[in-house]
mmCIF file of C-alpha atoms in Angstrom:
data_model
loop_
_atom_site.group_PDB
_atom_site.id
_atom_site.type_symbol
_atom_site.label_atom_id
_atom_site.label_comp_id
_atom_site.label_asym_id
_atom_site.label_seq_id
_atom_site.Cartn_x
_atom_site.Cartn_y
_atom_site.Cartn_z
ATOM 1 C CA UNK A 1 151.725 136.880 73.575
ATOM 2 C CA UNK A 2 153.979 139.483 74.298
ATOM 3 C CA UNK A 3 156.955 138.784 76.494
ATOM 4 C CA UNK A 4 160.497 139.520 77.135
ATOM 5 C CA UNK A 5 161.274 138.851 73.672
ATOM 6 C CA UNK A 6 157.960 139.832 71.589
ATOM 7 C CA UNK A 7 159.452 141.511 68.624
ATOM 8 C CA UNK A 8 162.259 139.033 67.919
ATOM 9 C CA UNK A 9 159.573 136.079 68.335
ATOM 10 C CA UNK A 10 157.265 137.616 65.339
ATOM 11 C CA UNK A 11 160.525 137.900 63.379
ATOM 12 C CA UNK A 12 161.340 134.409 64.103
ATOM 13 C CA UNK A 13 158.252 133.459 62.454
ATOM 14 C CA UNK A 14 156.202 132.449 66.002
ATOM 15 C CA UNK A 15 152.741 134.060 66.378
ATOM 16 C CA UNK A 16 150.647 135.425 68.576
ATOM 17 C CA UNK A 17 148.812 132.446 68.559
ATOM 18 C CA UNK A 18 151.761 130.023 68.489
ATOM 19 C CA UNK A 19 153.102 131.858 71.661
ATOM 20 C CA UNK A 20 149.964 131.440 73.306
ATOM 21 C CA UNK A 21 149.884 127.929 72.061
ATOM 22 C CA UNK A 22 153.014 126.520 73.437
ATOM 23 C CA UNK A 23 152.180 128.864 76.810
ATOM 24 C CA UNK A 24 148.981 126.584 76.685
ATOM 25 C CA UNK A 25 150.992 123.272 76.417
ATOM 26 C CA UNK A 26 153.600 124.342 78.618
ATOM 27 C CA UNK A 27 151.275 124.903 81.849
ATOM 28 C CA UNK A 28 149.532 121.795 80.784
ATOM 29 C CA UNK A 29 152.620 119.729 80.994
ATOM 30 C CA UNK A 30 153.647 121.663 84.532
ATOM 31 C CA UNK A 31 150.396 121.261 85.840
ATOM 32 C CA UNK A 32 150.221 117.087 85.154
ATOM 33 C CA UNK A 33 153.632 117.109 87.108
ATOM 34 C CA UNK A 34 152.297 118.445 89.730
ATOM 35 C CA UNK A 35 149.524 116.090 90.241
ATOM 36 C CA UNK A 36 151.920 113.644 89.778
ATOM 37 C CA UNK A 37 154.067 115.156 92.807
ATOM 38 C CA UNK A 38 151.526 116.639 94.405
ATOM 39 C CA UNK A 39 148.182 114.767 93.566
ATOM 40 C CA UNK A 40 144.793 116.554 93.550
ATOM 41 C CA UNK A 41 143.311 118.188 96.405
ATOM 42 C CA UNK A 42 140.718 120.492 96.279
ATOM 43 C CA UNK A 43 142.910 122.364 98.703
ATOM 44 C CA UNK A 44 145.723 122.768 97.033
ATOM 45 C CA UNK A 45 144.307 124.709 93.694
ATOM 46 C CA UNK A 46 145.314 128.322 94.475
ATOM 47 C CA UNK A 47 149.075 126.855 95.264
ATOM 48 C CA UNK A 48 149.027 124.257 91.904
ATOM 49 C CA UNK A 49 147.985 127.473 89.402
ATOM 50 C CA UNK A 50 150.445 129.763 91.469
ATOM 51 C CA UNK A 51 153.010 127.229 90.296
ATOM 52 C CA UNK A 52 152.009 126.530 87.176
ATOM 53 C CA UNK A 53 151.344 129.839 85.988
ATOM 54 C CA UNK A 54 155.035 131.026 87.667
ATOM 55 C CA UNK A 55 156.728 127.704 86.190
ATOM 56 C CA UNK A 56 155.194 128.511 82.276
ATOM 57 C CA UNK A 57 156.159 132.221 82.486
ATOM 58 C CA UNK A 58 159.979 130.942 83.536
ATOM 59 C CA UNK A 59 159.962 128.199 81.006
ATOM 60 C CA UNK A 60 158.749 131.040 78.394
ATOM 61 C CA UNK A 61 161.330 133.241 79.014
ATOM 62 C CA UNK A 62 164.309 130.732 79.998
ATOM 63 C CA UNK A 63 163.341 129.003 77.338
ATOM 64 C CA UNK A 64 161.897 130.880 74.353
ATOM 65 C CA UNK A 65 159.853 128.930 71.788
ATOM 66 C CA UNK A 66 161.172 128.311 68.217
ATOM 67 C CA UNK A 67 159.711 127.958 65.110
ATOM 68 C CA UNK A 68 161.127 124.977 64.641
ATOM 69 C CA UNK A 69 158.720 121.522 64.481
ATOM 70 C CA UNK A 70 158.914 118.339 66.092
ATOM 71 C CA UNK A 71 158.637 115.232 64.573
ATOM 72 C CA UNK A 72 156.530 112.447 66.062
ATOM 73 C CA UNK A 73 157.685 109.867 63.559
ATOM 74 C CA UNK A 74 161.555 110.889 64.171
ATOM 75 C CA UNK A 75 161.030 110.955 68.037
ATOM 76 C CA UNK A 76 159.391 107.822 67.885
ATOM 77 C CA UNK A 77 162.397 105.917 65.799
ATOM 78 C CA UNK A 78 164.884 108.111 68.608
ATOM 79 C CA UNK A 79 163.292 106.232 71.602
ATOM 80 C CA UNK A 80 163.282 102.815 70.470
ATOM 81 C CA UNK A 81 166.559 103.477 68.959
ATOM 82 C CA UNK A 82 167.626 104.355 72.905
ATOM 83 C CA UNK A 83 166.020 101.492 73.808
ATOM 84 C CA UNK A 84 167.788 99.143 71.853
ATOM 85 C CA UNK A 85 171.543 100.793 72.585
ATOM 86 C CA UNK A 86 170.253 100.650 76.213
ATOM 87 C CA UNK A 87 169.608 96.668 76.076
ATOM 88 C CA UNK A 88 172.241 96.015 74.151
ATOM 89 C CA UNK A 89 174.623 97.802 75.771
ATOM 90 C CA UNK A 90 173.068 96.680 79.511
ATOM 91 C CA UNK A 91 173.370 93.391 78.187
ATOM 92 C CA UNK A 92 176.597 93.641 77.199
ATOM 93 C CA UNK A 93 177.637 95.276 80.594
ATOM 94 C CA UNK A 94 176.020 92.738 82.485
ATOM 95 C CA UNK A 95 177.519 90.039 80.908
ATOM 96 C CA UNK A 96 181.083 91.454 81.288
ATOM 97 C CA UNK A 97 180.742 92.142 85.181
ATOM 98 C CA UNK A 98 179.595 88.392 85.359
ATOM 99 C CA UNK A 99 182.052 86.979 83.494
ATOM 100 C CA UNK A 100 185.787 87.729 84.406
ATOM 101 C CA UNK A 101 186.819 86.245 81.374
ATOM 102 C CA UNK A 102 185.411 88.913 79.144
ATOM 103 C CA UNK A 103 188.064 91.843 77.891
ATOM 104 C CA UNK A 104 187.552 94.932 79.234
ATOM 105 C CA UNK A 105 189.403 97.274 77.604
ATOM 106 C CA UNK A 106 188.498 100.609 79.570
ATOM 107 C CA UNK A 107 189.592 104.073 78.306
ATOM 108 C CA UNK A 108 188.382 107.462 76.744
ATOM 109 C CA UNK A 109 187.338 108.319 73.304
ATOM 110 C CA UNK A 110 186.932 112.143 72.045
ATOM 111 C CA UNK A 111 183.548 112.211 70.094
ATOM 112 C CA UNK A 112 183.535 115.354 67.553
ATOM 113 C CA UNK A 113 179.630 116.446 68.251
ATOM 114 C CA UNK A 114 178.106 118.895 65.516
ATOM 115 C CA UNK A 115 176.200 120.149 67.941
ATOM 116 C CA UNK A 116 176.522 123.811 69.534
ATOM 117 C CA UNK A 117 177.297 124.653 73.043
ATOM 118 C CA UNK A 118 174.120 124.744 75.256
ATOM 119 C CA UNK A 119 170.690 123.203 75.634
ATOM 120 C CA UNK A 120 171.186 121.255 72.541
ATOM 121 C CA UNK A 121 174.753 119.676 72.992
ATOM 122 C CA UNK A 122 173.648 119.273 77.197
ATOM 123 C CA UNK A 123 170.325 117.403 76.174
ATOM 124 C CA UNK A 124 172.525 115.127 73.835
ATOM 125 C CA UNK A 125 174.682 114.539 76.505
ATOM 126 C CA UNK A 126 172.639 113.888 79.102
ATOM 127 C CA UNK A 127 170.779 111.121 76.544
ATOM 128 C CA UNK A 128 174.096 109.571 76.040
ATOM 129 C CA UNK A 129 174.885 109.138 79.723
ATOM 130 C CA UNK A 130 171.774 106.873 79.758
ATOM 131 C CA UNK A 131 173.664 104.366 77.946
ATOM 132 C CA UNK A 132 175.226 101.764 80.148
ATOM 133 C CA UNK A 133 178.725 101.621 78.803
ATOM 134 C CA UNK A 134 179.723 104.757 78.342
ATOM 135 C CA UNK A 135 179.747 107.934 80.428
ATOM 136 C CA UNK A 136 180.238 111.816 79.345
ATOM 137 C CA UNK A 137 183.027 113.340 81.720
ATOM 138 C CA UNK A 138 184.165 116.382 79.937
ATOM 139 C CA UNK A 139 185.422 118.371 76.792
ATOM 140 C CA UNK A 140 188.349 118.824 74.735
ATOM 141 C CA UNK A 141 189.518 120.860 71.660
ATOM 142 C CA UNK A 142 185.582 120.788 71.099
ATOM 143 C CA UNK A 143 184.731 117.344 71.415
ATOM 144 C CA UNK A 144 182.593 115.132 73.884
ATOM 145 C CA UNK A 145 185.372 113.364 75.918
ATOM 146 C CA UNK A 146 183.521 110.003 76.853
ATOM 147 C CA UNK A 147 185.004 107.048 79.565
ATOM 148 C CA UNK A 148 184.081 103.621 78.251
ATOM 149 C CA UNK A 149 184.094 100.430 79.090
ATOM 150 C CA UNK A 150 185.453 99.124 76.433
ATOM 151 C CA UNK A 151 187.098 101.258 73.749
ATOM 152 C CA UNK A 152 187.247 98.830 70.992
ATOM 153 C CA UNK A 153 183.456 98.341 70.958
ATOM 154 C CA UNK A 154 182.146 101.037 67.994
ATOM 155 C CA UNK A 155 181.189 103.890 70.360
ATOM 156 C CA UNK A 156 181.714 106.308 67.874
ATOM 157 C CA UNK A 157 179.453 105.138 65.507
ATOM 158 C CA UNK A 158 176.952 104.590 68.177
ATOM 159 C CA UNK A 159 177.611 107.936 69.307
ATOM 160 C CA UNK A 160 176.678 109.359 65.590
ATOM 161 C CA UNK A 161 173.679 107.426 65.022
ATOM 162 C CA UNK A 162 172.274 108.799 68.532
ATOM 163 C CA UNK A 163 173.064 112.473 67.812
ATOM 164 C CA UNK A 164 171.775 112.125 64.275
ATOM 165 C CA UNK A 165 168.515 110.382 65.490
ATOM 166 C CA UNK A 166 168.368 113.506 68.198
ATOM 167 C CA UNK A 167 168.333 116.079 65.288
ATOM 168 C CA UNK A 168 166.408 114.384 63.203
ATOM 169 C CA UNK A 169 163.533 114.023 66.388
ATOM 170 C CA UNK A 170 164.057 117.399 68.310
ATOM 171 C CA UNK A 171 165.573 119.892 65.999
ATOM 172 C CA UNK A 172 163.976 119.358 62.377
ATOM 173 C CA UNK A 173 167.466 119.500 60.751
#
C-alpha cells in the first residue's frame, strides 16, 4: 500500500502486504466499534464503510505502522499485572478512606520514565492513571511528576515494573 509515507515504510522493513495487512485489521477493529456504538442496520452500511474506510486511512497516516511485533504472551502478563496493582492498590485506597486511622501521607514523587516524548510515554501515562493511588499531573526536568496518596508506599518501583511490562508487551524492546 502506498501512502503518505510509502518509501520510508519499505525502508522500515513493512511490506506491501504488511501495509495492507494492518489496513485490513485496522478497519476491522473500527468497524466492530461501530456496531458496538452504532449496532447493525441494514440501513446504515453506506455510512458504517464511509467511516470505517475514512477512520483506517486517518489511523494509517496519523499513525504509521511499524515493524515492530507484539507480543501476546508479554501483553497478557501486562494486563493481569494491571489488574493486580489495580486491586491492590483499590484495596488499599478503600481501606484508607474507611478507616481514619490509616496514615496518609499525600505528596508528589518525580518518576524518571525511559520512555520518549509522544504516543509511547502518553499511552504509559494514561495506563498509570488507571491505578487508584496515584495520579500523573505533569513533568519536570524530564520526569513523570505523579500526586500520591501515600508517598512512602513503593510507587517507584511499581511505577518501573509497569513501564517495563509496557515495553516488554507493546514495543518488543
Amino acid at each position: 500500500m502506498t501512502g503518505p509515507s510509502g518509501d520510508q515504510d519499505a525502508r522500515a522493513g513493512i511490506t506491501n502486504v504488511g501495509m495492507w495487512s494492518r489496513a485490513v485489521s485496522r478497519a476491522a477493529m473500527f468497524l466492530c466499534l461501530w456496531l458496538v456504538l452504532a449496532g447493525a442496520r441494514p440501513a446504515d452500511i453506506p455510512a458504517a464503510a464511509a467511516a470505517v474506510v475514512a477512520a483506517t486511512w486517518a489511523s494509517l497516516y496519523l499513525l504509521k505502522p511499524s515493524a515492530s511485533r507484539r507480543s501476546p504472551v508479554a501483553i497478557a502478563r501486562l494486563a493481569v499485572l494491571f489488574l493486580y496493582h489495580s486491586i491492590v492498590a483499590g484495596w488499599d485506597v478503600a481501606r484508607r478512606a474507611l478507616d481514619p486511622r490509616l496514615p496518609l501521607h499525600p505528596g508528589f514523587v518525580a518518576y524518571p520514565t525511559r520512555l520518549p516524548h509522544g504516543v509511547r510515554r502518553n499511552v504509559f501515562t494514561t495506563l498509570t492513571s488507571l491505578l487508584p493511588g496515584t495520579v500523573p499531573t505533569g513533568e519536570r526536568n524530564g520526569h513523570i511528576l505523579y500526586h500520591c496518596l501515600d508517598v512512602d508506599q513503593p510507587v517507584l518501583a511499581d511505577l518501573a515494573a509497569e513501564e517495563a511490562a509496557l515495553v516488554r508487551a507493546l514495543y518488543n524492546e
